[in-house]
Structure formats: structure tokens, C-alpha cells
Short mmCIF file of C-alpha atoms in Angstrom, two decimals:
data_model
loop_
_atom_site.label_atom_id
_atom_site.label_comp_id
_atom_site.label_asym_id
_atom_site.label_seq_id
_atom_site.Cartn_x
_atom_site.Cartn_y
_atom_site.Cartn_z
CA UNK A 145 0.13 -28.12 0.32
CA UNK A 146 -1.65 -31.37 -0.58
CA UNK A 147 -2.61 -30.20 -4.09
CA UNK A 148 -0.59 -32.16 -6.65
CA UNK A 149 -2.56 -31.80 -9.90
CA UNK A 150 -3.43 -28.40 -11.35
CA UNK A 151 -1.14 -26.56 -8.93
CA UNK A 152 0.40 -24.33 -11.60
CA UNK A 153 -2.99 -23.49 -13.10
CA UNK A 154 -4.23 -22.55 -9.64
CA UNK A 155 -1.24 -20.22 -9.18
CA UNK A 156 -2.04 -18.50 -12.48
CA UNK A 157 -5.68 -18.02 -11.46
CA UNK A 158 -4.60 -16.52 -8.13
CA UNK A 159 -2.22 -14.09 -9.84
CA UNK A 160 -4.60 -12.99 -12.60
CA UNK A 161 -6.16 -10.07 -10.63
CA UNK A 162 -2.68 -8.60 -10.03
CA UNK A 163 -1.97 -8.33 -13.77
CA UNK A 164 -5.40 -7.07 -14.85
CA UNK A 165 -5.51 -3.43 -15.92
CA UNK A 166 -6.77 -1.15 -13.16
CA UNK A 167 -9.17 0.48 -15.61
CA UNK A 168 -10.68 -2.88 -16.46
CA UNK A 169 -10.81 -3.73 -12.76
CA UNK A 170 -12.68 -0.52 -11.97
CA UNK A 171 -15.18 -1.13 -14.77
CA UNK A 172 -15.67 -4.70 -13.56
CA UNK A 173 -16.52 -3.64 -10.02
CA UNK A 174 -18.77 -0.86 -11.28
CA UNK A 175 -20.85 -3.59 -12.89
CA UNK A 176 -20.64 -5.78 -9.79
CA UNK A 177 -21.93 -2.97 -7.54
CA UNK A 178 -24.52 -1.71 -10.03
CA UNK A 179 -28.07 -1.17 -8.81
CA UNK A 180 -29.85 -0.68 -12.14
CA UNK A 181 -29.38 -2.98 -13.92
CA UNK A 182 -28.67 -5.20 -10.90
CA UNK A 183 -25.03 -6.21 -10.60
CA UNK A 184 -23.61 -9.33 -9.06
CA UNK A 185 -23.96 -8.18 -5.44
CA UNK A 186 -27.55 -6.97 -5.73
CA UNK A 187 -28.42 -9.94 -7.94
CA UNK A 188 -27.23 -12.41 -5.32
CA UNK A 189 -29.15 -10.54 -2.62
CA UNK A 190 -32.32 -10.75 -4.72
CA UNK A 191 -31.69 -14.45 -5.32
CA UNK A 192 -31.49 -15.29 -1.60
CA UNK A 193 -34.46 -13.10 -0.68
CA UNK A 194 -32.50 -10.17 0.78
CA UNK A 195 -33.49 -7.69 -1.90
CA UNK A 196 -34.19 -5.12 0.83
CA UNK A 197 -30.43 -4.86 1.40
CA UNK A 198 -29.76 -3.95 -2.21
CA UNK A 199 -28.44 -0.46 -2.80
CA UNK A 200 -26.13 1.62 -4.94
CA UNK A 201 -23.01 0.56 -3.10
CA UNK A 202 -20.79 3.23 -4.64
CA UNK A 203 -23.26 6.03 -3.96
CA UNK A 204 -24.10 5.24 -0.33
CA UNK A 205 -21.84 7.07 2.10
CA UNK A 206 -22.17 4.17 4.56
CA UNK A 207 -20.79 1.55 2.18
CA UNK A 208 -18.68 3.40 -0.39
CA UNK A 209 -15.39 3.26 1.52
CA UNK A 210 -15.63 -0.49 2.02
CA UNK A 211 -16.80 -0.90 -1.58
CA UNK A 212 -13.70 0.80 -3.00
CA UNK A 213 -11.41 -1.06 -0.58
CA UNK A 214 -12.57 -4.53 -1.60
CA UNK A 215 -11.20 -4.30 -5.20
CA UNK A 216 -7.79 -3.25 -3.88
CA UNK A 217 -7.68 -6.18 -1.46
CA UNK A 218 -8.95 -8.64 -4.07
CA UNK A 219 -6.39 -7.39 -6.58
CA UNK A 220 -3.34 -8.33 -4.52
CA UNK A 221 -4.76 -11.21 -2.48
CA UNK A 222 -3.45 -13.76 -4.97
CA UNK A 223 0.04 -12.25 -4.91
CA UNK A 224 0.24 -12.45 -1.12
CA UNK A 225 -1.17 -15.98 -1.21
CA UNK A 226 1.52 -17.15 -3.63
CA UNK A 227 4.26 -15.56 -1.51
CA UNK A 228 3.03 -17.25 1.67
CA UNK A 229 2.49 -20.52 -0.20
CA UNK A 230 6.10 -20.49 -1.41
CA UNK A 231 7.25 -19.76 2.14
CA UNK A 232 5.28 -22.72 3.49
CA UNK A 233 6.88 -24.99 0.91
CA UNK A 234 10.29 -24.03 2.28
CA UNK A 235 9.51 -25.41 5.75
CA UNK A 236 11.67 -28.52 6.25
CA UNK A 237 9.54 -31.64 6.03
CA UNK A 238 11.73 -33.33 8.64
CA UNK A 239 10.60 -30.90 11.33
CA UNK A 240 6.94 -31.56 10.60
CA UNK A 241 7.45 -35.33 10.58
CA UNK A 242 9.35 -35.18 13.87
CA UNK A 243 6.58 -33.11 15.46
CA UNK A 244 3.94 -35.53 14.18
CA UNK A 245 5.84 -38.47 15.68
CA UNK A 246 5.90 -36.61 19.00
CA UNK A 247 2.10 -36.40 18.92
CA UNK A 248 1.56 -32.86 17.62
CA UNK A 249 -1.66 -32.28 15.74
CA UNK A 250 -2.05 -30.20 12.56
CA UNK A 251 -2.78 -26.97 14.46
CA UNK A 252 0.24 -27.39 16.72
CA UNK A 253 2.47 -28.11 13.73
CA UNK A 254 1.28 -24.92 12.07
CA UNK A 255 1.58 -22.66 15.13
CA UNK A 256 4.81 -24.13 16.53
CA UNK A 257 6.74 -24.99 13.36
CA UNK A 258 5.33 -23.60 10.14
CA UNK A 259 4.34 -20.10 11.26
CA UNK A 260 7.58 -19.38 13.19
CA UNK A 261 9.55 -20.55 10.16
CA UNK A 262 7.73 -18.20 7.75
CA UNK A 263 7.48 -15.27 10.20
CA UNK A 264 9.98 -13.08 8.28
CA UNK A 265 8.05 -13.65 5.04
CA UNK A 266 4.79 -12.94 6.85
CA UNK A 267 6.18 -9.66 8.21
CA UNK A 268 7.41 -8.64 4.75
CA UNK A 269 4.02 -9.44 3.26
CA UNK A 270 2.28 -7.33 5.88
CA UNK A 271 4.59 -4.40 5.11
CA UNK A 272 3.81 -4.81 1.40
CA UNK A 273 0.08 -4.89 2.10
CA UNK A 274 0.20 -1.73 4.21
CA UNK A 275 2.38 0.03 1.64
CA UNK A 276 0.08 -0.83 -1.25
CA UNK A 277 -2.92 0.20 0.84
CA UNK A 278 -1.48 3.62 1.67
CA UNK A 279 -0.54 4.41 -1.90
CA UNK A 280 -3.77 3.14 -3.48
CA UNK A 281 -5.07 5.67 -5.98
CA UNK A 282 -6.16 4.39 -9.36
CA UNK A 283 -9.07 2.09 -8.44
CA UNK A 284 -10.72 4.46 -5.90
CA UNK A 285 -10.23 7.39 -8.27
CA UNK A 286 -11.79 5.54 -11.20
CA UNK A 287 -14.66 4.14 -9.14
CA UNK A 288 -15.84 7.19 -7.19
CA UNK A 289 -13.33 10.03 -7.63
CA UNK A 290 -13.56 10.48 -3.86
CA UNK A 291 -17.33 10.76 -3.79
CA UNK A 292 -20.09 10.95 -2.91
CA UNK A 293 -18.94 14.19 -1.36
CA UNK A 294 -15.68 13.18 0.30
CA UNK A 295 -16.86 9.86 1.71
CA UNK A 296 -14.22 7.83 -0.13
CA UNK A 297 -11.55 10.52 -0.36
CA UNK A 298 -8.04 9.17 0.22
CA UNK A 299 -4.82 11.07 0.80
CA UNK A 300 -3.68 10.16 -2.71
CA UNK A 301 -6.87 11.28 -4.44
CA UNK A 302 -6.99 14.46 -2.35
CA UNK A 303 -3.36 15.23 -3.19
CA UNK A 304 -4.03 14.67 -6.91
CA UNK A 305 -6.99 17.02 -6.95
CA UNK A 306 -5.15 19.67 -4.94
CA UNK A 307 -2.04 19.51 -7.13
CA UNK A 308 -3.39 18.94 -10.64
CA UNK A 309 -6.91 20.38 -10.43
CA UNK A 310 -6.41 23.30 -8.03
CA UNK A 311 -2.71 23.66 -9.07
CA UNK A 312 -1.73 24.14 -5.42
CA UNK A 313 1.43 22.03 -5.47
CA UNK A 314 2.81 23.27 -2.16
CA UNK A 315 -0.27 22.37 -0.16
CA UNK A 316 -0.53 19.01 -1.95
CA UNK A 317 3.08 18.18 -1.05
CA UNK A 318 2.50 19.16 2.58
CA UNK A 319 -0.64 17.03 2.77
CA UNK A 320 1.29 14.08 1.36
CA UNK A 321 4.31 14.50 3.63
CA UNK A 322 2.25 14.87 6.81
CA UNK A 323 1.59 11.17 7.54
CA UNK A 324 5.13 10.04 6.68
CA UNK A 325 7.28 12.71 8.35
CA UNK A 326 9.10 11.24 11.38
CA UNK A 327 8.30 12.76 14.78
CA UNK A 328 11.93 13.68 15.40
CA UNK A 329 15.53 12.71 14.80
CA UNK A 330 16.78 9.47 16.22
CA UNK A 331 19.78 9.99 18.48
CA UNK A 332 22.98 8.50 17.15
CA UNK A 333 24.78 5.85 19.22
CA UNK A 334 27.08 7.36 21.84
CA UNK A 335 30.00 5.10 21.05
CA UNK A 336 31.20 5.26 17.46
CA UNK A 337 34.57 4.60 16.03
CA UNK A 338 36.45 7.74 15.09
CA UNK A 339 38.70 6.18 12.53
CA UNK A 340 37.40 4.21 9.61
CA UNK A 341 39.28 2.05 7.23
CA UNK A 342 39.42 2.83 3.53
CA UNK A 343 36.98 0.06 2.69
CA UNK A 344 34.50 1.39 5.22
CA UNK A 345 34.78 4.92 3.82
CA UNK A 346 34.16 3.70 0.26
CA UNK A 347 31.28 1.55 1.44
CA UNK A 348 29.59 4.40 3.26
CA UNK A 349 30.19 6.76 0.34
CA UNK A 350 28.39 4.36 -1.96
CA UNK A 351 25.57 4.00 0.55
CA UNK A 352 25.32 7.78 0.78
CA UNK A 353 25.09 8.04 -3.01
CA UNK A 354 22.33 5.44 -3.16
CA UNK A 355 20.55 7.13 -0.25
CA UNK A 356 20.75 10.48 -2.04
CA UNK A 357 19.15 8.99 -5.13
CA UNK A 358 16.43 7.41 -3.02
CA UNK A 359 15.78 10.49 -0.87
CA UNK A 360 15.79 13.12 -3.63
CA UNK A 361 12.08 12.71 -4.55
CA UNK A 362 11.12 12.97 -0.88
CA UNK A 363 13.38 16.01 -0.40
CA UNK A 364 11.74 17.66 -3.41
CA UNK A 365 8.36 16.89 -1.88
CA UNK A 366 9.31 18.54 1.42
CA UNK A 367 10.83 21.61 -0.28
CA UNK A 368 7.74 21.98 -2.44
CA UNK A 369 5.54 21.85 0.64
CA UNK A 370 7.13 25.02 2.04
CA UNK A 371 6.73 27.03 -1.17
CA UNK A 372 3.84 29.32 -1.87
CA UNK A 373 1.84 28.83 -5.08
CA UNK A 374 3.20 32.13 -6.41
CA UNK A 375 6.80 31.13 -5.76
CA UNK A 376 6.23 27.74 -7.37
CA UNK A 377 4.71 29.28 -10.49
CA UNK A 378 7.34 32.03 -10.82
CA UNK A 379 10.52 30.01 -10.13
CA UNK A 380 12.06 26.76 -11.21
CA UNK A 381 9.81 23.92 -9.94
CA UNK A 382 12.89 21.76 -9.27
CA UNK A 383 14.99 24.51 -7.68
CA UNK A 384 15.24 25.81 -4.15
CA UNK A 385 12.38 27.99 -2.90
CA UNK A 386 13.07 31.73 -2.81
CA UNK A 387 10.95 32.03 0.33
CA UNK A 388 9.65 29.60 2.91
CA UNK A 389 6.11 29.39 4.27
CA UNK A 390 4.31 27.03 6.60
CA UNK A 391 0.86 27.99 5.38
CA UNK A 392 0.55 24.73 3.45
CA UNK A 393 1.21 22.67 6.60
CA UNK A 394 -1.21 24.80 8.61
CA UNK A 395 -3.93 24.10 6.06
CA UNK A 396 -3.02 20.41 5.86
CA UNK A 397 -3.17 19.89 9.63
CA UNK A 398 -6.34 21.99 9.91
CA UNK A 399 -7.93 19.84 7.20
CA UNK A 400 -6.88 16.67 9.04
CA UNK A 401 -8.39 17.87 12.31
#
């Protein structure tokens, strides 16, 4: 918050990884992790005398998962930093000055004033980070394609291979829906008004329409997960299944165990 000169240039530098092509990002980190010729990581280890720790980071089953996770974190770190920085700028200066006059140090000002003020933004940023982490596909797929073996296999890369390589769309949909299906329906409130005004009816109708548009892809995913490969190939891929099967879920849960 004390930076006055070059602030805008610093913001651009922080945001640059978020706008770089994922293909270019994957090629960049392939060079960084390279063993022969030595990339940046192994080169730095050689420079500080830790050449014994050098390895093919993307080919070692002990390091490959962390190696493919670092580019994803580095890619969006600047975006989250800018969001939190903007939130910190919104903290009223009067509150900080009043706390300082009362004898609060910098740590107390941050923990008692700044952080509580930006807590909603912090929570939103955490949700964004988890969401982006769960749906990460392109960088891990380009770096290792899930290898070596299945050491860096993610749900997204596994679903892609199952659907578009093995052409088993039902099982791929079931494997994707497994971690996001809710455990059960949430009971509705006991007390609810029986009569609604016209404005409320129109409002809820519009919400239902928007919800339908939002839920349709997920509904298609669930319906696809209960179709057999034969039914999917023979019928309309966007229509209702002619028969239902749970074999895809059985395989998905057996694979997860």
C-alpha cells in the first residue's frame, strides 16, 4: 500500500501470467523443469551446489503432481493478488488512523481492522481458487498427459480420456458428477407462505428460468452418466436415455476406491 511510483506497471506484471496462453505456459515450464539440457530449476540447484537434487521433475512420480500444480498456482496468483490489493485499498483510512492513535501496531491493525473488512473478498477469492483448481485441465494435460503412469492424473484429464479417447461418455459423465453430487436433498423450511403476490410469482418464474438455463448442462451430465455406451451411440446424445444403468457409477466409485 506504500508503493506510489510504478504501481500500474506492477499490476500489469502481476496479471501477465493470467493472460498468457496455456500452451505457451506449458512449454515454458517444460523448459524450466528440463533435466537435459538443464532448465531453470536444475540450473539453480547446480549453481548452489545441490546438483544431487536435480531430476526430471515431470518424470518422477514423487514430484510430478507438485510440478504440474505450481504452474496453475503461479498463473492465477497475480489475479488473486490484485483482487486482495483492491480490497485493502477500500479499507477506510480513518479506522486505521484511529487504531494507530489508540496504540495499535501494524499487525493489530491488519488482524483487527483490515482483514475483517476484506473478509468477504477473501472468502470469494478462496472459492475462486478452489474452483479453478478443481477444473484445471489444460496445463496438466499439456505437461504430462496424466503421466508417468497415472501419477498426475486429475479428474478432468481422466474424464477427457474416458470420453474422447475411449468414447465411453456415460462413465466419463458419472466420474465427473461423483465429486459434485450433493449427499441428499435439503429439507425445505416448515413455515412457508401459501399465497404469493403477483410480483413474487413473476420473480420466482424468472429465477426458475435462469436456474433451468444454468442447470441444463449439469442435468445432461447426470442423464448421460446413466446411459450405456450402446444407448448413447444409438440414440440422440441430447435426448432422454431409453434405458437406465448404474454400471458407470459402479465403475467410477470402484475406480475411486
